[in-house]
CSV table of C-alpha atoms and ligand atoms in Angstrom, one decimal:
chain,number,residue,atom,x,y,z
A,1,MET,CA,-20.9,-137.6,-127.5
A,2,VAL,CA,-21.3,-134.1,-126.0
A,3,THR,CA,-20.6,-132.8,-122.6
A,4,CYS,CA,-20.6,-129.3,-121.2
A,5,ARG,CA,-21.2,-127.5,-124.5
A,6,ARG,CA,-18.2,-129.1,-126.1
A,7,ILE,CA,-17.7,-132.3,-128.0
A,8,ALA,CA,-16.1,-134.9,-125.7
A,9,ALA,CA,-15.4,-137.7,-128.1
A,10,VAL,CA,-16.1,-138.9,-131.6
A,11,GLY,CA,-16.2,-142.5,-132.8
A,12,PRO,CA,-18.4,-145.6,-133.3
A,13,TYR,CA,-21.2,-145.8,-130.8
A,14,LYS,CA,-19.9,-148.9,-129.1
A,15,ASP,CA,-16.5,-147.3,-128.4
A,16,LEU,CA,-18.2,-144.2,-127.1
A,17,ARG,CA,-20.3,-146.2,-124.7
A,18,ARG,CA,-17.3,-148.0,-123.4
A,19,ALA,CA,-15.4,-144.8,-123.0
A,20,SER,CA,-18.1,-142.9,-121.3
A,21,GLY,CA,-19.7,-143.2,-117.9
A,22,ASP,CA,-22.3,-140.7,-119.0
A,23,VAL,CA,-24.2,-142.8,-121.3
A,24,GLN,CA,-24.5,-145.6,-118.8
A,25,ARG,CA,-25.6,-143.2,-116.2
A,26,GLY,CA,-28.5,-142.2,-118.4
A,27,GLY,CA,-27.2,-139.4,-120.5
A,28,GLU,CA,-29.5,-138.6,-123.4
A,29,VAL,CA,-29.0,-140.6,-126.6
A,30,VAL,CA,-30.2,-138.9,-129.8
A,31,GLU,CA,-30.4,-140.9,-133.0
A,32,VAL,CA,-30.1,-138.9,-136.2
A,33,ALA,CA,-31.4,-140.0,-139.5
A,34,GLY,CA,-29.6,-138.5,-142.5
A,35,VAL,CA,-26.3,-136.6,-142.3
A,36,LEU,CA,-24.7,-134.6,-139.4
A,37,PHE,CA,-22.5,-131.6,-140.2
A,38,PRO,CA,-20.8,-129.2,-137.8
A,39,GLY,CA,-23.0,-126.0,-137.5
A,40,PHE,CA,-22.1,-123.8,-140.5
A,41,VAL,CA,-20.4,-120.5,-140.0
A,42,ASP,CA,-21.8,-117.6,-142.0
A,43,CYS,CA,-18.7,-115.4,-141.9
A,44,HIS,CA,-20.1,-112.3,-143.8
A,45,THR,CA,-23.5,-110.8,-143.3
A,46,HIS,CA,-25.1,-107.4,-143.0
A,47,ALA,CA,-28.1,-108.8,-141.0
A,48,VAL,CA,-29.0,-105.7,-139.1
A,49,PHE,CA,-31.2,-103.6,-141.4
A,50,GLY,CA,-34.8,-102.4,-141.8
A,51,ALA,CA,-36.7,-102.8,-145.1
A,52,PRO,CA,-35.6,-104.7,-148.2
A,53,ARG,CA,-34.6,-102.6,-151.3
A,54,LEU,CA,-37.1,-103.9,-153.9
A,55,ASP,CA,-36.6,-100.9,-156.2
A,56,ASP,CA,-32.9,-101.5,-156.5
A,57,HIS,CA,-33.6,-105.0,-157.6
A,58,GLU,CA,-36.0,-103.9,-160.4
A,59,ARG,CA,-33.8,-101.0,-161.4
A,60,ARG,CA,-30.9,-103.4,-162.0
A,61,ALA,CA,-33.2,-105.6,-164.0
A,62,LEU,CA,-33.9,-102.6,-166.2
A,63,GLY,CA,-30.2,-102.1,-166.9
A,64,GLU,CA,-28.9,-99.8,-164.1
A,65,ASP,CA,-25.8,-101.1,-162.4
A,66,TYR,CA,-25.0,-101.1,-158.6
A,67,LYS,CA,-23.3,-97.7,-158.7
A,68,THR,CA,-26.0,-96.0,-160.8
A,69,VAL,CA,-28.7,-97.3,-158.5
A,70,ALA,CA,-26.8,-95.9,-155.6
A,71,ALA,CA,-26.3,-92.5,-157.3
A,72,ARG,CA,-30.1,-92.3,-157.9
A,73,GLY,CA,-31.1,-92.6,-154.2
A,74,GLY,CA,-31.0,-96.4,-153.8
A,75,GLY,CA,-28.1,-98.4,-152.6
A,76,ILE,CA,-26.5,-98.4,-149.1
A,77,LEU,CA,-27.6,-94.9,-148.3
A,78,GLN,CA,-31.3,-95.9,-148.6
A,79,SER,CA,-30.7,-98.5,-145.9
A,80,VAL,CA,-28.8,-95.9,-143.9
A,81,ARG,CA,-31.8,-93.5,-143.9
A,82,ASP,CA,-34.0,-96.4,-142.9
A,83,VAL,CA,-31.8,-97.6,-140.0
A,84,ARG,CA,-31.2,-94.1,-138.7
A,85,ALA,CA,-35.0,-93.8,-138.3
A,86,ARG,CA,-35.4,-97.0,-136.3
A,87,SER,CA,-34.9,-97.7,-132.6
A,88,GLU,CA,-32.4,-100.2,-131.3
A,89,SER,CA,-35.2,-102.5,-130.2
A,90,ASP,CA,-37.0,-102.3,-133.5
A,91,LEU,CA,-33.7,-103.3,-135.3
A,92,ALA,CA,-33.2,-106.1,-132.7
A,93,ALA,CA,-36.7,-107.4,-133.2
A,94,LEU,CA,-36.3,-107.5,-137.0
A,95,MET,CA,-32.9,-109.1,-136.6
A,96,GLN,CA,-34.2,-111.9,-134.3
A,97,THR,CA,-36.5,-113.2,-137.0
A,98,ARG,CA,-33.6,-113.1,-139.5
A,99,VAL,CA,-31.2,-114.8,-137.2
A,100,ARG,CA,-33.7,-117.6,-136.6
A,101,ALA,CA,-34.0,-118.0,-140.4
A,102,LEU,CA,-30.2,-118.2,-140.8
A,103,LEU,CA,-30.1,-120.8,-138.0
A,104,ALA,CA,-32.9,-122.8,-139.6
A,105,HIS,CA,-30.7,-123.1,-142.7
A,106,GLY,CA,-27.9,-124.5,-140.7
A,107,SER,CA,-25.8,-121.5,-139.7
A,108,THR,CA,-25.0,-121.7,-135.9
A,109,THR,CA,-22.3,-118.9,-136.0
A,110,ILE,CA,-23.1,-115.7,-137.8
A,111,GLU,CA,-20.9,-112.7,-138.4
A,112,VAL,CA,-22.9,-109.5,-138.5
A,113,LYS,CA,-21.7,-106.1,-139.7
A,114,SER,CA,-22.9,-102.6,-138.8
A,115,GLY,CA,-22.5,-100.1,-141.6
A,116,TYR,CA,-26.0,-98.7,-142.1
A,117,GLY,CA,-25.6,-96.0,-139.4
A,118,LEU,CA,-22.6,-94.1,-140.7
A,119,ASP,CA,-22.4,-91.8,-137.6
A,120,ALA,CA,-21.3,-92.6,-134.1
A,121,ALA,CA,-24.8,-92.9,-132.5
A,122,ASN,CA,-26.3,-95.0,-135.3
A,123,GLU,CA,-23.3,-97.3,-135.7
A,124,LEU,CA,-23.3,-98.0,-132.0
A,125,LYS,CA,-27.1,-98.5,-132.1
A,126,GLN,CA,-26.7,-101.2,-134.7
A,127,LEU,CA,-23.9,-102.9,-132.7
A,128,ARG,CA,-26.0,-102.8,-129.6
A,129,ALA,CA,-28.9,-104.3,-131.5
A,130,ILE,CA,-26.6,-107.1,-132.5
A,131,ARG,CA,-25.6,-107.6,-128.8
A,132,GLN,CA,-29.3,-107.5,-127.7
A,133,THR,CA,-30.2,-110.1,-130.4
A,134,ALA,CA,-27.2,-112.3,-129.4
A,135,ALA,CA,-28.4,-112.4,-125.8
A,136,ALA,CA,-31.9,-113.6,-126.9
A,137,GLU,CA,-31.0,-116.1,-129.7
A,138,ARG,CA,-29.4,-119.5,-129.9
A,139,ALA,CA,-27.1,-118.8,-132.8
A,140,ALA,CA,-23.7,-117.2,-131.9
A,141,LEU,CA,-23.3,-113.8,-133.4
A,142,VAL,CA,-19.9,-112.2,-134.1
A,143,PRO,CA,-20.2,-108.4,-134.5
A,144,THR,CA,-18.0,-106.4,-136.9
A,145,PHE,CA,-17.8,-102.6,-137.0
A,146,LEU,CA,-18.3,-101.3,-140.6
A,147,GLY,CA,-18.5,-97.6,-140.1
A,148,ALA,CA,-16.6,-97.2,-143.3
A,149,HIS,CA,-19.3,-98.8,-145.5
A,150,GLU,CA,-19.9,-95.6,-147.4
A,151,VAL,CA,-19.3,-91.9,-147.0
A,152,PRO,CA,-22.5,-90.4,-145.5
A,153,PRO,CA,-24.1,-87.5,-147.4
A,154,GLU,CA,-23.2,-85.0,-144.8
A,155,PHE,CA,-19.5,-85.6,-145.4
A,156,ARG,CA,-19.6,-85.9,-149.2
A,157,ASP,CA,-17.6,-82.7,-149.6
A,158,HIS,CA,-15.1,-83.3,-146.8
A,159,ARG,CA,-14.5,-87.0,-146.8
A,160,PRO,CA,-11.2,-86.8,-144.8
A,161,ASP,CA,-13.3,-85.5,-141.9
A,162,TYR,CA,-15.4,-88.7,-142.1
A,163,VAL,CA,-12.3,-90.9,-142.0
A,164,ARG,CA,-11.1,-88.9,-139.0
A,165,LEU,CA,-14.5,-89.4,-137.3
A,166,VAL,CA,-14.3,-93.2,-137.9
A,167,CYS,CA,-10.8,-93.4,-136.5
A,168,ASP,CA,-10.9,-90.9,-133.6
A,169,GLU,CA,-14.4,-91.3,-132.4
A,170,MET,CA,-16.2,-94.4,-133.6
A,171,ILE,CA,-13.5,-97.0,-133.3
A,172,PRO,CA,-12.5,-95.9,-129.7
A,173,ALA,CA,-16.2,-96.0,-128.7
A,174,VAL,CA,-16.7,-99.4,-130.2
A,175,ALA,CA,-13.6,-100.7,-128.5
A,176,ARG,CA,-14.5,-99.2,-125.2
A,177,GLU,CA,-17.9,-100.9,-125.1
A,178,HIS,CA,-16.5,-104.1,-126.6
A,179,LEU,CA,-19.2,-103.9,-129.2
A,180,ALA,CA,-17.2,-105.6,-132.1
A,181,ALA,CA,-14.6,-108.3,-132.6
A,182,ALA,CA,-13.4,-106.9,-135.9
A,183,CYS,CA,-13.4,-103.8,-138.1
A,184,ASP,CA,-14.2,-103.9,-141.8
A,185,VAL,CA,-14.0,-101.3,-144.6
A,186,PHE,CA,-15.6,-101.2,-148.1
A,187,CYS,CA,-12.4,-100.7,-150.0
A,188,GLU,CA,-13.5,-99.9,-153.6
A,189,PRO,CA,-12.9,-97.1,-156.1
A,190,GLY,CA,-15.5,-94.4,-155.4
A,191,VAL,CA,-16.1,-95.6,-151.8
A,192,PHE,CA,-12.9,-95.8,-149.7
A,193,ASP,CA,-9.5,-95.9,-151.4
A,194,VAL,CA,-6.6,-98.0,-150.3
A,195,ALA,CA,-4.9,-95.1,-148.4
A,196,GLU,CA,-8.1,-94.3,-146.5
A,197,THR,CA,-8.7,-98.0,-145.8
A,198,ARG,CA,-5.2,-98.4,-144.5
A,199,THR,CA,-5.7,-95.4,-142.1
A,200,ILE,CA,-8.9,-96.8,-140.7
A,201,LEU,CA,-7.8,-100.4,-140.3
A,202,THR,CA,-4.5,-99.3,-138.7
A,203,ALA,CA,-6.6,-97.3,-136.1
A,204,ALA,CA,-8.8,-100.4,-135.5
A,205,GLN,CA,-5.7,-102.6,-135.0
A,206,ARG,CA,-4.4,-100.1,-132.4
A,207,HIS,CA,-7.7,-100.6,-130.5
A,208,GLY,CA,-7.4,-104.3,-130.5
A,209,LEU,CA,-9.9,-105.1,-133.3
A,210,ALA,CA,-9.3,-107.9,-135.8
A,211,LEU,CA,-9.4,-106.8,-139.4
A,212,LYS,CA,-11.6,-107.8,-142.3
A,213,LEU,CA,-12.0,-106.1,-145.7
A,214,HIS,CA,-14.5,-105.8,-148.5
A,215,ALA,CA,-11.8,-106.1,-151.2
A,216,ASP,CA,-11.8,-105.8,-154.9
A,217,GLU,CA,-15.6,-106.4,-155.1
A,218,LEU,CA,-16.5,-104.6,-158.3
A,219,GLU,CA,-13.2,-103.0,-159.5
A,220,GLY,CA,-9.8,-104.1,-158.4
A,221,SER,CA,-7.8,-101.6,-156.3
A,222,GLY,CA,-5.3,-103.7,-154.4
A,223,GLY,CA,-7.7,-104.5,-151.5
A,224,ALA,CA,-6.6,-108.1,-151.3
A,225,GLU,CA,-2.9,-107.1,-151.1
A,226,LEU,CA,-3.7,-104.6,-148.4
A,227,ALA,CA,-5.7,-107.2,-146.4
A,228,VAL,CA,-2.7,-109.5,-146.5
A,229,ALA,CA,-0.2,-106.7,-145.6
A,230,LEU,CA,-2.2,-105.8,-142.5
A,231,GLY,CA,-2.7,-109.4,-141.4
A,232,ALA,CA,-6.5,-109.3,-141.9
A,233,LEU,CA,-8.5,-112.4,-141.0
A,234,SER,CA,-10.2,-112.2,-144.4
A,235,ALA,CA,-10.5,-110.4,-147.7
A,236,ASP,CA,-14.0,-110.6,-148.9
A,237,HIS,CA,-15.8,-110.5,-152.4
A,238,LEU,CA,-12.7,-110.5,-154.7
A,239,GLY,CA,-14.7,-110.4,-157.9
A,240,ALA,CA,-11.9,-108.3,-159.4
A,241,VAL,CA,-8.9,-109.5,-157.5
A,242,SER,CA,-5.6,-109.1,-159.4
A,243,ASP,CA,-3.0,-111.8,-160.0
A,244,ALA,CA,-0.8,-110.2,-157.4
A,245,GLY,CA,-3.7,-110.2,-154.9
A,246,ILE,CA,-4.2,-114.0,-155.6
A,247,ARG,CA,-0.5,-114.6,-154.9
A,248,ALA,CA,-0.5,-112.5,-151.8
A,249,LEU,CA,-3.6,-114.4,-150.4
A,250,ALA,CA,-2.1,-117.8,-151.2
A,251,ALA,CA,1.1,-117.0,-149.3
A,252,SER,CA,-0.9,-115.7,-146.2
A,253,ASP,CA,-3.3,-116.8,-143.5
A,254,THR,CA,-5.9,-114.3,-144.7
A,255,VAL,CA,-9.0,-116.2,-145.8
A,256,ALA,CA,-10.5,-115.4,-149.2
A,257,VAL,CA,-14.3,-115.1,-148.5
A,258,LEU,CA,-16.3,-115.5,-151.7
A,259,LEU,CA,-20.0,-114.4,-152.0
A,260,PRO,CA,-21.4,-116.0,-155.2
A,261,ALA,CA,-25.1,-115.2,-154.3
A,262,THR,CA,-24.2,-111.5,-154.4
A,263,MET,CA,-22.7,-111.6,-157.9
A,264,LEU,CA,-25.7,-113.6,-159.1
A,265,PHE,CA,-28.3,-111.3,-157.4
A,266,LEU,CA,-26.5,-108.2,-158.8
A,267,GLY,CA,-26.9,-109.8,-162.3
A,268,LYS,CA,-23.2,-110.0,-162.9
A,269,ARG,CA,-22.0,-112.5,-165.5
A,270,THR,CA,-18.7,-113.1,-163.7
A,271,GLN,CA,-17.7,-114.5,-160.4
A,272,ALA,CA,-14.5,-114.4,-158.2
A,273,PRO,CA,-11.7,-116.6,-159.6
A,274,ALA,CA,-12.3,-119.3,-157.1
A,275,ARG,CA,-10.4,-122.1,-158.9
A,276,ARG,CA,-7.3,-119.9,-159.4
A,277,LEU,CA,-7.4,-119.0,-155.7
A,278,VAL,CA,-7.7,-122.6,-154.7
A,279,GLU,CA,-5.0,-123.7,-157.1
A,280,ALA,CA,-2.6,-121.0,-155.9
A,281,GLY,CA,-3.1,-122.3,-152.3
A,282,ALA,CA,-5.5,-119.7,-150.8
A,283,ALA,CA,-8.0,-120.8,-148.1
A,284,ILE,CA,-11.5,-120.2,-149.5
A,285,ALA,CA,-14.6,-119.5,-147.4
A,286,LEU,CA,-18.2,-119.0,-148.7
A,287,ALA,CA,-20.7,-116.7,-147.0
A,288,SER,CA,-24.2,-115.4,-147.7
A,289,ASP,CA,-23.5,-111.7,-147.5
A,290,PHE,CA,-27.1,-111.5,-146.3
A,291,ASN,CA,-28.1,-107.9,-146.9
A,292,PRO,CA,-31.1,-105.9,-148.3
A,293,GLY,CA,-29.3,-104.6,-151.4
A,294,SER,CA,-27.1,-107.3,-153.0
A,295,SER,CA,-27.9,-110.6,-151.3
A,296,PRO,CA,-31.3,-111.2,-149.7
A,297,THR,CA,-30.6,-114.8,-148.9
A,298,VAL,CA,-30.2,-116.6,-145.5
A,299,GLY,CA,-29.3,-119.9,-146.9
A,300,LEU,CA,-25.7,-121.1,-146.9
A,301,PRO,CA,-26.7,-124.4,-148.6
A,302,LEU,CA,-27.9,-122.3,-151.6
A,303,VAL,CA,-24.5,-120.5,-151.5
A,304,MET,CA,-22.8,-123.9,-151.5
A,305,ALA,CA,-24.7,-125.0,-154.5
A,306,LEU,CA,-23.6,-121.8,-156.3
A,307,GLY,CA,-20.1,-122.5,-155.1
A,308,VAL,CA,-20.2,-125.7,-157.1
A,309,SER,CA,-22.0,-124.5,-160.2
A,310,GLN,CA,-20.8,-120.9,-160.4
A,311,LEU,CA,-17.4,-121.0,-158.9
A,312,GLY,CA,-16.3,-124.5,-160.0
A,313,LEU,CA,-15.6,-125.7,-156.5
A,314,ARG,CA,-15.9,-129.4,-155.5
A,315,TYR,CA,-18.4,-130.6,-152.9
A,316,THR,CA,-15.5,-131.2,-150.4
A,317,GLU,CA,-14.3,-127.6,-151.0
A,318,VAL,CA,-17.7,-126.0,-150.4
A,319,VAL,CA,-18.1,-127.9,-147.1
A,320,SER,CA,-14.7,-126.7,-145.8
A,321,ALA,CA,-15.7,-123.2,-147.1
A,322,VAL,CA,-18.6,-123.0,-144.7
A,323,THR,CA,-17.0,-124.8,-141.7
A,324,VAL,CA,-13.3,-124.9,-141.0
A,325,ASN,CA,-12.3,-122.0,-143.3
A,326,ALA,CA,-15.3,-119.8,-142.4
A,327,ALA,CA,-14.4,-120.3,-138.7
A,328,ALA,CA,-10.8,-119.2,-139.6
A,329,ALA,CA,-12.2,-116.1,-141.3
A,330,LEU,CA,-13.6,-115.1,-137.9
A,331,GLY,CA,-10.5,-116.1,-135.9
A,332,LEU,CA,-12.4,-119.1,-134.5
A,333,ALA,CA,-10.8,-122.0,-136.3
A,334,ALA,CA,-9.7,-123.7,-133.0
A,335,ASP,CA,-13.1,-123.4,-131.5
A,336,ARG,CA,-15.8,-124.4,-134.0
A,337,GLY,CA,-16.5,-125.6,-137.5
A,338,GLN,CA,-15.4,-129.2,-136.8
A,339,ILE,CA,-17.0,-132.3,-135.2
A,340,ALA,CA,-13.9,-133.1,-133.1
A,341,PRO,CA,-13.1,-133.4,-129.4
A,342,GLY,CA,-12.9,-130.0,-127.7
A,343,PHE,CA,-14.8,-128.2,-130.3
A,344,ARG,CA,-18.1,-126.3,-129.6
A,345,ALA,CA,-21.0,-128.7,-129.8
A,346,ASP,CA,-22.7,-126.9,-132.6
A,347,LEU,CA,-24.3,-129.6,-134.8
A,348,VAL,CA,-26.9,-129.7,-137.6
A,349,SER,CA,-28.6,-132.7,-139.0
A,350,TRP,CA,-29.8,-132.7,-142.6
A,351,GLY,CA,-32.5,-134.9,-144.1
A,352,VAL,CA,-30.4,-136.3,-146.9
A,353,SER,CA,-29.0,-139.6,-147.9
A,354,ASP,CA,-25.7,-138.4,-149.3
A,355,TRP,CA,-23.8,-135.5,-147.6
A,356,ARG,CA,-23.3,-133.8,-151.0
A,357,GLU,CA,-27.1,-133.2,-151.3
A,358,VAL,CA,-26.7,-130.3,-148.9
A,359,ALA,CA,-25.0,-128.4,-151.7
A,360,TYR,CA,-27.3,-129.8,-154.4
A,361,TRP,CA,-31.1,-129.2,-153.6
A,362,MET,CA,-30.9,-125.6,-154.5
A,363,GLY,CA,-32.9,-123.4,-152.0
A,364,GLU,CA,-34.5,-126.4,-150.3
A,365,GLN,CA,-35.0,-126.4,-146.6
A,366,LEU,CA,-33.2,-129.7,-145.5
A,367,VAL,CA,-32.3,-129.0,-141.9
A,368,THR,CA,-34.0,-131.5,-139.5
A,369,ALA,CA,-32.4,-130.4,-136.2
A,370,VAL,CA,-29.9,-128.0,-134.8
A,371,TRP,CA,-27.9,-128.0,-131.5
A,372,THR,CA,-25.8,-125.1,-130.3
A,373,GLY,CA,-23.5,-125.6,-127.3
A,374,GLY,CA,-24.8,-129.1,-127.0
A,375,SER,CA,-28.5,-128.3,-126.6
A,376,ALA,CA,-31.3,-128.6,-129.1
A,377,CYS,CA,-32.7,-125.4,-130.7
A,378,PRO,CA,-36.3,-124.8,-131.5
A,379,LEU,CA,-36.8,-124.4,-135.2
A,380,PRO,CA,-39.5,-122.4,-136.8
A,381,GLY,CA,-42.6,-124.6,-137.5
A,382,GLY,CA,-43.6,-122.8,-140.7
A,383,PRO,CA,-42.4,-120.1,-143.0
A,384,VAL,CA,-40.3,-117.3,-141.4
A,385,SER,CA,-41.7,-113.7,-141.7
A,386,LEU,CA,-38.6,-112.1,-143.2
A,387,GLY,CA,-40.8,-109.7,-145.0
A,388,LEU,CA,-42.7,-108.2,-142.0
A,389,HIS,CA,-40.8,-105.0,-141.5
A,390,VAL,CA,-43.2,-102.1,-140.6
A,391,LYS,CA,-41.9,-99.0,-142.3
A,392,ALA,CA,-39.6,-96.8,-140.2
B,401,NIG,O1,-21.3,-106.8,-149.3
B,401,NIG,N1,-20.3,-104.1,-150.8
B,401,NIG,C1,-20.7,-103.5,-149.9
B,401,NIG,N2,-21.6,-104.0,-149.0
B,401,NIG,C2,-22.6,-104.9,-149.3
B,401,NIG,C3,-23.8,-104.4,-149.9
B,401,NIG,C4,-24.6,-103.8,-148.9
B,401,NIG,C5,-25.8,-103.1,-149.5
B,401,NIG,O2,-26.0,-103.0,-150.7
B,401,NIG,O3,-26.7,-102.7,-148.7
B,401,NIG,C6,-22.1,-106.1,-150.0
B,401,NIG,O4,-22.5,-106.5,-151.1
B,402,FE,FE1,-20.7,-107.3,-147.7
């Protein structure tokens, strides 16, 4: 039973009827065939971008790795050139289609990072595009500032100046306009080292932003330990996390966000050590990492299936990983991610007979209805045009 955007009570229908005047007074009764889950929380995406990066994909197939592709003109900087050339409203229009696709796959709360602007004007433009999209769409969007996603070409030879720009100009501007809930950094050898990351995240913390971290994605560098030391909401990727990083995560409230679709799409033969993290006692979330370079997927159910088959997680574990734990990775664990009294009435019904099938039918579209804040959302009637992105 749902009242005023929140769940009022949960239980057998006859008890709810007895407990509630509403139903007797003609409140709407919706019967759902199949399985009902809380709306999924996709706690790590880069959903504001222009064109896909098809050449990167093929270059990797021909043997170039992520860093070589980037060094040859592809990679994040290709999306940066693209985003810089687009208007805020163009980015928002592209994003609306993509957010509808994410919602149609069951994600009712979606974290979205900037990080393809890499200067004050373009980072703010991305964050404003997220705000514009959030106002128009039914999914809840949670914006994260990722100005330290890469060092832009104009700062290649004086990177400390870029770190200063992020700390002294971008973060204060983002905080002033309330454009982001959190700040993230790509902490990776060759991108931002641990000292630079600490400087940036400490500045963000001073401005009231929560912290997240791309940590130990491709090579371990102590990112997970840093995330824990700074009290970050999450440490994400963790493909190369150390034993000390696992122990630190397990002893903390920092959620380990794993992104198995990314490792698969990058052609990696390894995955983050999910079982060791679980067994050590860390909280695991799964996310799509939806982005044009390393994870062009909008489907958390696909990621859940990979969680089982690639990460060795159990069905129960992949469900917590996209609900309760994913909400915690955004600091929203008391507000959403559960079908329980007081929680936001974000609900998704799935056309399956057994709840485990949601993490089984790989890549299938199984969602039959979505409610956010207690009201039904229109779903796309046919295929979504993710690919219609006029060139910038
Ligand atoms: O999470 N690791 C850094 N960022 C993204 C990749 C973004 C891109 O390639 O455009 C990630 O995989
Ligand atoms: Fe990412």
